[in-house]
Coordinates of C-alpha atoms in Angstrom, one line a residue:
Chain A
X1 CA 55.0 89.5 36.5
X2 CA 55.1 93.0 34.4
X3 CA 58.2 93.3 35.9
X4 CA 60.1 90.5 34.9
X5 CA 59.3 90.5 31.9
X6 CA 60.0 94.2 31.1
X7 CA 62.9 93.5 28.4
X8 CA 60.8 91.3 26.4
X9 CA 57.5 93.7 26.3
X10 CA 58.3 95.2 23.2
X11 CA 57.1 92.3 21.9
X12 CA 54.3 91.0 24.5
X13 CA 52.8 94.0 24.7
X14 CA 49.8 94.8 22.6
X15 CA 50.6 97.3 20.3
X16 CA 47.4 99.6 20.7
X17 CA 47.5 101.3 24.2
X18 CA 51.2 100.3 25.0
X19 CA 51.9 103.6 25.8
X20 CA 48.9 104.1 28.3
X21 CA 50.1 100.8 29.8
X22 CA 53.6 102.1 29.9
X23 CA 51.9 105.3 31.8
X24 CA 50.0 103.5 34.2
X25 CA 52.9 101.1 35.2
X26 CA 55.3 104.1 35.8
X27 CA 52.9 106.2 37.9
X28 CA 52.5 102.9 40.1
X29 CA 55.8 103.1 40.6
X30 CA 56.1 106.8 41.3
X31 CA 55.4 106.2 45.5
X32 CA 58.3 103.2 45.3
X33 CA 60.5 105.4 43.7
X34 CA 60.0 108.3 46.1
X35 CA 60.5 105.4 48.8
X36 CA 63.9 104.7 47.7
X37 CA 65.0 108.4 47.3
X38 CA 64.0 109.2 50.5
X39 CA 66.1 106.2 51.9
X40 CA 69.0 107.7 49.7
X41 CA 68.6 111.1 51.7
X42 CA 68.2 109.7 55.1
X43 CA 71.6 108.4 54.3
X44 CA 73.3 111.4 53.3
X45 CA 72.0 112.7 56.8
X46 CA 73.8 109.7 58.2
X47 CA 76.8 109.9 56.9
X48 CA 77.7 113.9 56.7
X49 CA 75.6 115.8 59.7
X50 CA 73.8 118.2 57.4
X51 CA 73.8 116.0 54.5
X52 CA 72.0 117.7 51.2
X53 CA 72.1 120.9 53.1
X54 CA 75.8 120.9 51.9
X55 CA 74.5 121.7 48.7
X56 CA 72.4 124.6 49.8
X57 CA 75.1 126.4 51.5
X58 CA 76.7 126.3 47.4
X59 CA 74.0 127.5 46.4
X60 CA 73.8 130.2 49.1
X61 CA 77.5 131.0 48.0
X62 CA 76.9 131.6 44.4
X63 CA 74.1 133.5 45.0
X64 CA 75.9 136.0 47.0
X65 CA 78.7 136.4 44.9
X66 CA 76.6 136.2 41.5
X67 CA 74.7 138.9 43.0
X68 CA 77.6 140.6 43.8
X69 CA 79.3 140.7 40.7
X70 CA 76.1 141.4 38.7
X71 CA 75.2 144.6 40.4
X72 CA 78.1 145.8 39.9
X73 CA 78.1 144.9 36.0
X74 CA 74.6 145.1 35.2
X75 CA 73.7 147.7 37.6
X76 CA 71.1 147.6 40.5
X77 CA 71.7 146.9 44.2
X78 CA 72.6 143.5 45.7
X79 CA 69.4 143.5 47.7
X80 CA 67.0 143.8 45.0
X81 CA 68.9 141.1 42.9
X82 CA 69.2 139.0 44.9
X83 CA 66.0 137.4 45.2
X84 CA 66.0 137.5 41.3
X85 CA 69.7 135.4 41.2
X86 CA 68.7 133.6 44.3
X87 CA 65.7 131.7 43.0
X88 CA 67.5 131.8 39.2
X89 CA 70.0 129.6 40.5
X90 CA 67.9 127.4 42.6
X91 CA 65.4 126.7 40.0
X92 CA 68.2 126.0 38.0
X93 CA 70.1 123.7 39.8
X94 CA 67.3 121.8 39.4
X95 CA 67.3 121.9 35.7
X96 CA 70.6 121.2 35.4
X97 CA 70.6 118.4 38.0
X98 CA 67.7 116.7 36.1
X99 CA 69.4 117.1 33.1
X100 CA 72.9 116.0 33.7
X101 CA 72.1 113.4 36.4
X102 CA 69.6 112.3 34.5
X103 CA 72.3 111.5 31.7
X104 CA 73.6 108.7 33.7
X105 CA 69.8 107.5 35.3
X106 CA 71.3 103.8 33.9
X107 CA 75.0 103.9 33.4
X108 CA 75.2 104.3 37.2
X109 CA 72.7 101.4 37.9
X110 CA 74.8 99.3 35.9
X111 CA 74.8 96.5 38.1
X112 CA 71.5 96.3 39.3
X113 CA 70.2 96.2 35.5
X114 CA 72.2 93.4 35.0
X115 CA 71.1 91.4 37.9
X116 CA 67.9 91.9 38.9
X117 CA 64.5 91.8 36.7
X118 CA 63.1 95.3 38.7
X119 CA 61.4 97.7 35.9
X120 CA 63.5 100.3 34.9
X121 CA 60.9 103.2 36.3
X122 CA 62.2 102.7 39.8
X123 CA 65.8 104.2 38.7
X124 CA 64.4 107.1 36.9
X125 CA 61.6 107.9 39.9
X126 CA 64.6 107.7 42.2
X127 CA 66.9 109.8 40.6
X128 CA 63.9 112.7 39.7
X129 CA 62.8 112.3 43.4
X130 CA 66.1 112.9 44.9
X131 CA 66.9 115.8 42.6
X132 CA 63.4 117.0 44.2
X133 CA 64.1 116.4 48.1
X134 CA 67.4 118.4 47.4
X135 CA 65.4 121.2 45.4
X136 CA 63.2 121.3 48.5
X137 CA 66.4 122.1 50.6
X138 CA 67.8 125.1 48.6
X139 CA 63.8 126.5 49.0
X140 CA 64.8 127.0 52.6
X141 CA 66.7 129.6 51.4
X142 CA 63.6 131.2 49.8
X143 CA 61.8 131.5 52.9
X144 CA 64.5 132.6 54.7
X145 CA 64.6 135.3 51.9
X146 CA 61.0 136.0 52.7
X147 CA 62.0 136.1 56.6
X148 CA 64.0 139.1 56.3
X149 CA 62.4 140.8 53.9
X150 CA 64.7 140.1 51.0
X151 CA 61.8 139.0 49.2
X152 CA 58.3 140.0 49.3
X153 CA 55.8 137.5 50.1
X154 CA 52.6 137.3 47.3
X155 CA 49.4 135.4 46.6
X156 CA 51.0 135.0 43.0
X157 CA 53.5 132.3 45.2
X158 CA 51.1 130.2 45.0
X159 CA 51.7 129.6 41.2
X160 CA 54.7 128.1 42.0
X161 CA 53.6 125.1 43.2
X162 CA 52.0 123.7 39.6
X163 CA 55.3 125.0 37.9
X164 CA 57.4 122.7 40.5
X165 CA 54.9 120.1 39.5
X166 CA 55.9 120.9 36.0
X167 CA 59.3 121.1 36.0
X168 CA 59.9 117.2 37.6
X169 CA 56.7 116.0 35.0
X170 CA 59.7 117.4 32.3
X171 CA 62.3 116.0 34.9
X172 CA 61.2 112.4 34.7
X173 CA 60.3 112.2 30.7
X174 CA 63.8 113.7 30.4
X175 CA 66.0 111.4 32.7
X176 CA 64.4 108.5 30.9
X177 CA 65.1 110.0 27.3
X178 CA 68.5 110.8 28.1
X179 CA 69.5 108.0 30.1
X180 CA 68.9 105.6 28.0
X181 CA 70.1 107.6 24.6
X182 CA 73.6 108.0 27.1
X183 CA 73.8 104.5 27.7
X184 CA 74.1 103.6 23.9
X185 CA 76.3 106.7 23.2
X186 CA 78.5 107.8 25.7
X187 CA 79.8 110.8 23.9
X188 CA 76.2 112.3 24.5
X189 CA 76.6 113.2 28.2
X190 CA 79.6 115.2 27.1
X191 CA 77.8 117.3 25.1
X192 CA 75.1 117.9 26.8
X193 CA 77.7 118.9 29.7
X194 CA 79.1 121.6 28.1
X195 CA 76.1 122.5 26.4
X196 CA 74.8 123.0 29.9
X197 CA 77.7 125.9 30.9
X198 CA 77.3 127.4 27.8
X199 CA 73.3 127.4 28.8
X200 CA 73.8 128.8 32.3
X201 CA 74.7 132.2 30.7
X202 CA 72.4 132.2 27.6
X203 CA 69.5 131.9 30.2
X204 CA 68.8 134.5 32.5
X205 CA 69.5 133.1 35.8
X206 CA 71.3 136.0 36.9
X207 CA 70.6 138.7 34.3
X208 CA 67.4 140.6 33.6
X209 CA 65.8 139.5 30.3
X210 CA 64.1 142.6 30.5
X211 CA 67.5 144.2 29.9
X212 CA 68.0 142.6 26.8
X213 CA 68.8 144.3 23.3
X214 CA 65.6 144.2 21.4
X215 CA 67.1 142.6 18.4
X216 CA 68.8 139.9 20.5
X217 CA 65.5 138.7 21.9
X218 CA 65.5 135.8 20.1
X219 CA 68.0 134.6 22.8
X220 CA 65.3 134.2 25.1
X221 CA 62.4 133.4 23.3
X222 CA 63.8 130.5 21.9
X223 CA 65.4 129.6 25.2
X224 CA 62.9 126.2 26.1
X225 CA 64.8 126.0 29.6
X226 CA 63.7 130.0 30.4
X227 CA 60.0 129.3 30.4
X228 CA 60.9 126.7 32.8
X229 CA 62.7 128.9 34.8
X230 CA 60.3 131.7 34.7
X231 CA 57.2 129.3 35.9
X232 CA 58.7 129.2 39.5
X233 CA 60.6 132.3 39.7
X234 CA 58.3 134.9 38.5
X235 CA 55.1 133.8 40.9
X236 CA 57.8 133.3 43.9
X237 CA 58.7 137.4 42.9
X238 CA 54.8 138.1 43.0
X239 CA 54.6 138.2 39.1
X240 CA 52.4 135.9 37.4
X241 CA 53.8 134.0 34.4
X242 CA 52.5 135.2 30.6
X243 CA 50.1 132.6 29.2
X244 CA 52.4 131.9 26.5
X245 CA 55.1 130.5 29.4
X246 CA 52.6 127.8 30.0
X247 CA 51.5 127.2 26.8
X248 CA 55.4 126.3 25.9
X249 CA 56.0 124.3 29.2
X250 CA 52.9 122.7 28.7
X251 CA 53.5 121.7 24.5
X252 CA 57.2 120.7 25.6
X253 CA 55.7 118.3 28.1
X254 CA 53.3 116.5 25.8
X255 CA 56.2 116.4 22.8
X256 CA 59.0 115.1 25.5
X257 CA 56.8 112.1 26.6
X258 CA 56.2 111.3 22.7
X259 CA 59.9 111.6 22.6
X260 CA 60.6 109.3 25.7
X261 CA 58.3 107.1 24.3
X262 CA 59.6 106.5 21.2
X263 CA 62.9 106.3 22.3
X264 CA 62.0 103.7 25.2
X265 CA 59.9 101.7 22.5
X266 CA 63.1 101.4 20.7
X267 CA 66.1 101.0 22.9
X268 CA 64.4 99.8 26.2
X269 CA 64.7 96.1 25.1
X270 CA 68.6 96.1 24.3
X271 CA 69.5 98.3 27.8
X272 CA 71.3 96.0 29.3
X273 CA 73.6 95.7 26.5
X274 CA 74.6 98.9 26.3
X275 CA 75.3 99.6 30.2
Chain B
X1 CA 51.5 76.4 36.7
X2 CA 55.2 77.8 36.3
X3 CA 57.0 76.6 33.1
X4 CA 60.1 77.8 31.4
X5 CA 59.9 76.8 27.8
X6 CA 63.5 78.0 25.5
X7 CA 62.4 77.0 21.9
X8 CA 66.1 77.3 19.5
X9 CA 66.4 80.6 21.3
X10 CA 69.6 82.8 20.8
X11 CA 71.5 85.2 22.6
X12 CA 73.6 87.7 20.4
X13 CA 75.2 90.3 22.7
X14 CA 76.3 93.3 20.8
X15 CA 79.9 95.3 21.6
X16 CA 80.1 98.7 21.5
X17 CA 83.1 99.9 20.8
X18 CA 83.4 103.4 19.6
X19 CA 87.1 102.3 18.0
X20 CA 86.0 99.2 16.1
X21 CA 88.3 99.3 14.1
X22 CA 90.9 98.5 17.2
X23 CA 89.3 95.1 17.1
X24 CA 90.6 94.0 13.3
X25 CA 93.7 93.9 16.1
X26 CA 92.2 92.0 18.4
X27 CA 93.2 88.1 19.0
X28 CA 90.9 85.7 17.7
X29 CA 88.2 84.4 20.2
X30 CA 88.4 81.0 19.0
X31 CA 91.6 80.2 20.4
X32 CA 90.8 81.5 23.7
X33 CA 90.3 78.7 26.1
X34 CA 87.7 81.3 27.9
X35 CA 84.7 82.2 25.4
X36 CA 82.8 81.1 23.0
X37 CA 84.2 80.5 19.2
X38 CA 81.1 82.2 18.0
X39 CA 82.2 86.0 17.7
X40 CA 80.6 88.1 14.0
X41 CA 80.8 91.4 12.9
X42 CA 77.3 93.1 11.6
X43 CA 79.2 96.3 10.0
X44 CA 81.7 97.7 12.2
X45 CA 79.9 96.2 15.4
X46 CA 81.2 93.1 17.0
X47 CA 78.6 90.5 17.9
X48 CA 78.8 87.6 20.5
X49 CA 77.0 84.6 20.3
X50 CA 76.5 84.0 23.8
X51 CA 74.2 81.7 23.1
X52 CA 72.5 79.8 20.0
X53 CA 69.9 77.9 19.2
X54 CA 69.3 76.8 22.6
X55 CA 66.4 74.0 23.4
X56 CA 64.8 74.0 26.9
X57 CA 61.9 72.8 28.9
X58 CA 61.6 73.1 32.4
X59 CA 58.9 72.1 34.6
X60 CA 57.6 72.2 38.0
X61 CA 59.8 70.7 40.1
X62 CA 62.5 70.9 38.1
X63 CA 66.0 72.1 40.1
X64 CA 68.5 73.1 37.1
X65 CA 72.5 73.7 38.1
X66 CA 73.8 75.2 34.7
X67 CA 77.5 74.3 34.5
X68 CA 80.5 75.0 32.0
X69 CA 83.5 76.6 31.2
X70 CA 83.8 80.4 32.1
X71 CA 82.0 82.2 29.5
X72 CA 80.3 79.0 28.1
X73 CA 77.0 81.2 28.7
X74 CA 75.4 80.4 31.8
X75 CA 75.0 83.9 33.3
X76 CA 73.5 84.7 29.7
X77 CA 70.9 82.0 30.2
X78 CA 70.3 83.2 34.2
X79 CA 69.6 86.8 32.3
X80 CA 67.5 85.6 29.0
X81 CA 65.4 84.1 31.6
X82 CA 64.8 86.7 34.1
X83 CA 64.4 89.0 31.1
X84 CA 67.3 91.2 31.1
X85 CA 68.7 90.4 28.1
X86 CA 66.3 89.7 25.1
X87 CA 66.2 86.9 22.7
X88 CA 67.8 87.6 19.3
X89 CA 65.9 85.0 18.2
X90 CA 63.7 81.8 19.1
X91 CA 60.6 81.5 21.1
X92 CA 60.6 81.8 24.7
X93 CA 58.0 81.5 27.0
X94 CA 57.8 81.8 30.8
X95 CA 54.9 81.5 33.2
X96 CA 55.3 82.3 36.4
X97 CA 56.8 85.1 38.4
X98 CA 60.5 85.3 37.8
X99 CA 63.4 86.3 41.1
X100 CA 66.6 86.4 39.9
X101 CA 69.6 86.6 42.0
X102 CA 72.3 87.1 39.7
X103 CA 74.5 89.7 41.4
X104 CA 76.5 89.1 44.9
X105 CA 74.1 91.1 47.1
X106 CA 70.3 92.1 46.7
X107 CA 71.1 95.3 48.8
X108 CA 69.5 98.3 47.0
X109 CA 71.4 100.9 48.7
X110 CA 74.5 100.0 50.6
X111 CA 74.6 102.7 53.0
X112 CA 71.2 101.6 54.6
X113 CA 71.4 99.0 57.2
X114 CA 70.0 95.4 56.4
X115 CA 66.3 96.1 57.9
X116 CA 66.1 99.4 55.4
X117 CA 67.3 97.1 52.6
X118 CA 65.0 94.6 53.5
X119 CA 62.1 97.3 53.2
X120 CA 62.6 98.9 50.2
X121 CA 63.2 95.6 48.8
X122 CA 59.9 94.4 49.9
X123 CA 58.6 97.8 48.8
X124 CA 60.0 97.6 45.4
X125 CA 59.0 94.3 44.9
X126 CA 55.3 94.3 46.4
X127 CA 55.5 92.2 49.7
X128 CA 52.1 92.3 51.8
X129 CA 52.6 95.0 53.9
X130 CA 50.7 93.2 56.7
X131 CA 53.2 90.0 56.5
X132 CA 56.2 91.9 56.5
X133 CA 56.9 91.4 60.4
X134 CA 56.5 87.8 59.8
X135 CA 59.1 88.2 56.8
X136 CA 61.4 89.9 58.6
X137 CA 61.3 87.7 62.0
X138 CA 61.9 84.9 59.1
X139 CA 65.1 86.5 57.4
X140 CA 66.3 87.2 61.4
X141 CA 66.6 83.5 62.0
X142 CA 67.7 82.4 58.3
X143 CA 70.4 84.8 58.1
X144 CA 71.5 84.7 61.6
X145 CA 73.2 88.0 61.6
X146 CA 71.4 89.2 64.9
X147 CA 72.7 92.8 65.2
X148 CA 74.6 93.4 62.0
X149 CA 71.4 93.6 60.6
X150 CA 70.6 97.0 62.0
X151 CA 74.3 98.3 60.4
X152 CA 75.1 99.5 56.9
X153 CA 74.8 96.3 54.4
X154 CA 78.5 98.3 52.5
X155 CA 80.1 96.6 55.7
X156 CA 78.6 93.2 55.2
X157 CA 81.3 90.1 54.3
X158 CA 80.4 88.7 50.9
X159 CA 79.1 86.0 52.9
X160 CA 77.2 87.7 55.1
X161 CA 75.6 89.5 51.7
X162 CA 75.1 85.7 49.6
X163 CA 72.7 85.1 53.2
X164 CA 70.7 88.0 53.1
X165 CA 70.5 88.1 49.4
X166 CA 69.5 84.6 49.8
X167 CA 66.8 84.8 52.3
X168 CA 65.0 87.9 50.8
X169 CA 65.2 86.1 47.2
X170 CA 63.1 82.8 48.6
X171 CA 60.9 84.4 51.1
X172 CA 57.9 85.0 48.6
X173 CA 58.4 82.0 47.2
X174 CA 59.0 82.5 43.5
X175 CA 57.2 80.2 41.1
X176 CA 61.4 80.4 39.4
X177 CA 64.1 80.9 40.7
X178 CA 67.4 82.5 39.4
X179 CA 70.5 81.9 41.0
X180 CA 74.4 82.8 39.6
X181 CA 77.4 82.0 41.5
X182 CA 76.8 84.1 44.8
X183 CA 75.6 81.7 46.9
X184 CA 79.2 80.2 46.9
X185 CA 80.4 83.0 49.2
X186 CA 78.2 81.1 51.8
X187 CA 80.3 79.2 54.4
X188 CA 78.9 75.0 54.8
X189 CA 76.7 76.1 57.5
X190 CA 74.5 78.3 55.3
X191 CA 74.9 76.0 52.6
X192 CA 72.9 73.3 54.8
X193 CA 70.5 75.9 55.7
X194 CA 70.1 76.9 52.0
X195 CA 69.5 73.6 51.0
X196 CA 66.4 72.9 53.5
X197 CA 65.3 75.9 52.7
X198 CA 65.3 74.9 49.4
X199 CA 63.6 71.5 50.4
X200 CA 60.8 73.6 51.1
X201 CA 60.7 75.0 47.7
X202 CA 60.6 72.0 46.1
X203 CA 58.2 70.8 48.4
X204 CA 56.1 73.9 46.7
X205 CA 56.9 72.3 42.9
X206 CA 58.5 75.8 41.6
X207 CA 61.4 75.8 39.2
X208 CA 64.5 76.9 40.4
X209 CA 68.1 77.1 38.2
X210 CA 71.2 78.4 39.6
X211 CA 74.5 78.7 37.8
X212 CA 77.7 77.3 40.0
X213 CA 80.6 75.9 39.8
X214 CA 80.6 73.9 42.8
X215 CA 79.9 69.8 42.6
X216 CA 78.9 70.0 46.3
X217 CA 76.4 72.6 46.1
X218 CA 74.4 71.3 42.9
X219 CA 74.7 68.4 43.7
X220 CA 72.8 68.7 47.1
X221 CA 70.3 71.8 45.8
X222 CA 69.6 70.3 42.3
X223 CA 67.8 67.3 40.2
X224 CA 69.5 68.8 37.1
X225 CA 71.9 69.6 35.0
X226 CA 72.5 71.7 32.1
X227 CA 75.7 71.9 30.5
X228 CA 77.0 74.6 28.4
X229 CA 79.5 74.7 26.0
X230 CA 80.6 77.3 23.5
X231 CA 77.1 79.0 23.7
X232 CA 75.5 75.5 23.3
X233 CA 73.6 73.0 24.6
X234 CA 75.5 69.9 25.7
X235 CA 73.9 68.2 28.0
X236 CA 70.6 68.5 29.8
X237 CA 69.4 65.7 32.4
X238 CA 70.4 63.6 35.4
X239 CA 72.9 65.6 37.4
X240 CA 75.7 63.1 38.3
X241 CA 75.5 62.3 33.8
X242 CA 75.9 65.8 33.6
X243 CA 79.0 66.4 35.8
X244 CA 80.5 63.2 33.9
X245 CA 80.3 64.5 30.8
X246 CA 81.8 68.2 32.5
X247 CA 84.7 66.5 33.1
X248 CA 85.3 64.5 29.4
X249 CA 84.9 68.2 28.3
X250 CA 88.7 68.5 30.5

């Protein structure tokens, strides 16, 4: 019933607590969603014998040669970098993934918008949870870091697990902004593309912020997708994060789903008109 | 109780076009054989009047086949009414729970085999865990596709997709049901099956209304018939009335 009539609840739904409904319905659908991604990844399996672990072995390959080349710019040896570029680059394959995946949540789902009456959450929890399931491949490469002493293993780890938690809460609010403003205007998920290289080197993935030029540190500190790196890379290199990361993760999560909301409020109903 | 009630409900289907101005080039929709005449601007944007002002009431019982021209706005209707597309304007109402088959294959991910599809499907869409065995033995003998069922649905014939689509859609028994076109991919013995499962249905005094374009079919799955024409209401009654006055309309 909630679900068929999902275009139309703009205007059946009561105004007042619409967006605690809204909540409620999508964490419902969370576990269906995860459902379907895992499906999608048992595939993969199926059809190339490693399947997502394809994607690790990239990210294996820029770490090394990242690491490589930074050392000898920057300075430092490849072994103690590379835990720093390693996780950098996992944690942000991640971010990118959510963001530029998450561009075309609806564009890709075209067809099943336009013919069947299932709510809209399913394609955004299937697209966050896959991005996961692949994130939790590259981590292999974390522990096999910690296996051979690459990286040293530290309580502060732990921490790591609420800024995962984080990072898809931002993940899914994001896929469903974006998604939806790329549907209506194509030209967006170009911009955000090359906004996205441009990003990779503004953000420290693979350089030291510490390093940075004291009147450039502006760079950083206005750098949203940094304190969203930092929150799983620092605890997995046994630092904890500054108070002020979560503070920013945490304020960006609260304004993003004010954000999605809005913009699902006004551009839900009229979705299958723009795919 | 399921009703569908249309009240002088409109469709306007906007086009996005990030060259509008290509369209002052266009050739005019009125002419077109396909279409409807009914094509505005609203600034730079073109508009389609897919459908307008559009009166319906349909009750229990009630087995609509929607016909008319290509683009005379019956896959608009199937979508206003499973709530894809919004109304621009009107009042609509709809009680009941809504299935709408509107694409050629209700097969979520196409590299799963047709049991996996099956699941998700009834995962996505809330099916009693504990009856599912029972729902599954059931599509096994509607579909009769034995051990293609346990293969990748992406390998499936269009037929062999318009059965499974077919069986999953009516297995819960929706109070309406939305059909479009893909059950004609179904060879005559399916379409005999399809129609006692159907008989069932009715038996159950749920709404169903398909769009199609073949006589045979509505004829033997429907009491009714809607016919479209430029985005508008025709004709709405007795089926065999409503295929005459199809054909006046040449």
């Amino acid at each position: 019933m909630l679900q068929a009539f999902d275009a139309t609840t703009g205007a059946a739904m009561p105004h007042s607590g619409a967006a605690l409904w809204l909540g409620l319905r999508t964490v419902r659908n969370l576990r269906k969603g995860l459902t379907w991604a895992w499906l999608d990844t048992v595939c993969q399996y199926r059809r190339s014998k490693i399947g997502p672990i394809w994607e690790t072995i990239n990210v294996l390959v820029m770490t090394l040669g990242i690491a490589v080349v930074s050392s000898a710019v920057i300075g430092g040896t490849v072994t103690n970098l590379i835990g720093y570029v390693g996780l950098g680059i996992i944690v942000w394959t991640a971010i990118t993934s959510l963001i530029s995946e998450g561009t075309t949540a609806f564009v890709r789902n075209r067809d099943a918008i336009l013919s069947s009456n299932l709510s809209i959450d399913f394609y955004v929890a299937r697209m966050s949870f896959r991005i996961f399931i692949t994130f939790c491949h590259h981590l292999i490469l974390y522990f096999i870091g910690v296996a051979i002493g690459l990286i040293g293993l530290h309580w502060a780890a732990l921490l790591a697990i609420p800024g995962i938690v984080l990072l898809f809460v931002n993940g899914f609010w994001t896929i469903t902004l974006l998604s939806l403003v790329c549907a209506r205007y194509r030209d967006v998920e170009l911009i955000i593309r090359n906004l996205l290289q441009l990003a990779f080197f503004v953000t420290p993935v693979f350089w030291d912020y510490r390093h940075i030029v004291s009147n450039r540190r502006f760079i950083v500190d206005y750098n949203i997708l940094f304190y969203f790196l930092e929150i799983v890379r620092a605890p997995l290199l046994g630092e904890v994060p500054t108070a002020q990361t979560y503070i920013v993760v945490v304020s960006v999560t609260v304004v993003g789903y004010a954000m999605a909301y809005l913009v699902y409020r006004r551009m839900r109903r009229d979705l299958a008109f723009y795919v | 109780m399921s009703r569908v009630n249309l009240e002088g409900v409109s469709v306007h289907i906007p086009v996005y076009d990030a060259n509008t101005l290509r369209l002052l080039r266009m050739p005019k929709f009125g002419r077109a054989k396909v279409g409807t005449g009914n094509v505005s601007h609203a600034g730079a944007r073109l508009i389609i009047h897919a459908l307008s002002n559009l009166d319906l009431a349909l009750e229990e019982g009630d087995r609509v086949c929607v016909i008319g021209h290509n683009g005379a706005g019956k896959t608009t209707l199937l979508r206003l009414i499973a709530g894809i597309y919004p109304p621009s304007g009107g009042r609509m109402t709809i009680d009941g729970k809504v299935m709408a088959l509107l694409g050629q294959n209700l097969s979520p991910n196409p590299d799963a085999t047709g049991y996996e599809n099956i699941a998700l499907i009834a995962n996505l869409f809330d099916w009693p865990k504990e009856r599912l065995p029972e729902y599954i033995r059931d599509i096994e003998e509607f579909t009769e596709l034995g051990e293609y069922l346990a293969l990748p649905t992406r390998i499936y014939s269009a037929g062999m997709h318009a059965r499974l689509a077919f069986a999953m859609a009516t297995i819960q028994v929706p109070d309406v049901l939305l059909i479009d076109e893909a059950m004609g991919a179904g060879d005559a013995h399916f379409q005999l099956r399809a129609r006692a499962r159907i008989q069932q249905f009715i038996s159950r005094a749920k709404i169903m209304v398909m769009a199609s374009h073949s006589i045979d079919f509505c004829r033997a799955m429907c009491n009714k018939a809607l016919l479209l024409a430029h985005s508008e209401r025709v004709f709405f009654g007795d089926i065999d009335e409503g295929f005459a006055r199809y054909a006046e309309l040449g």
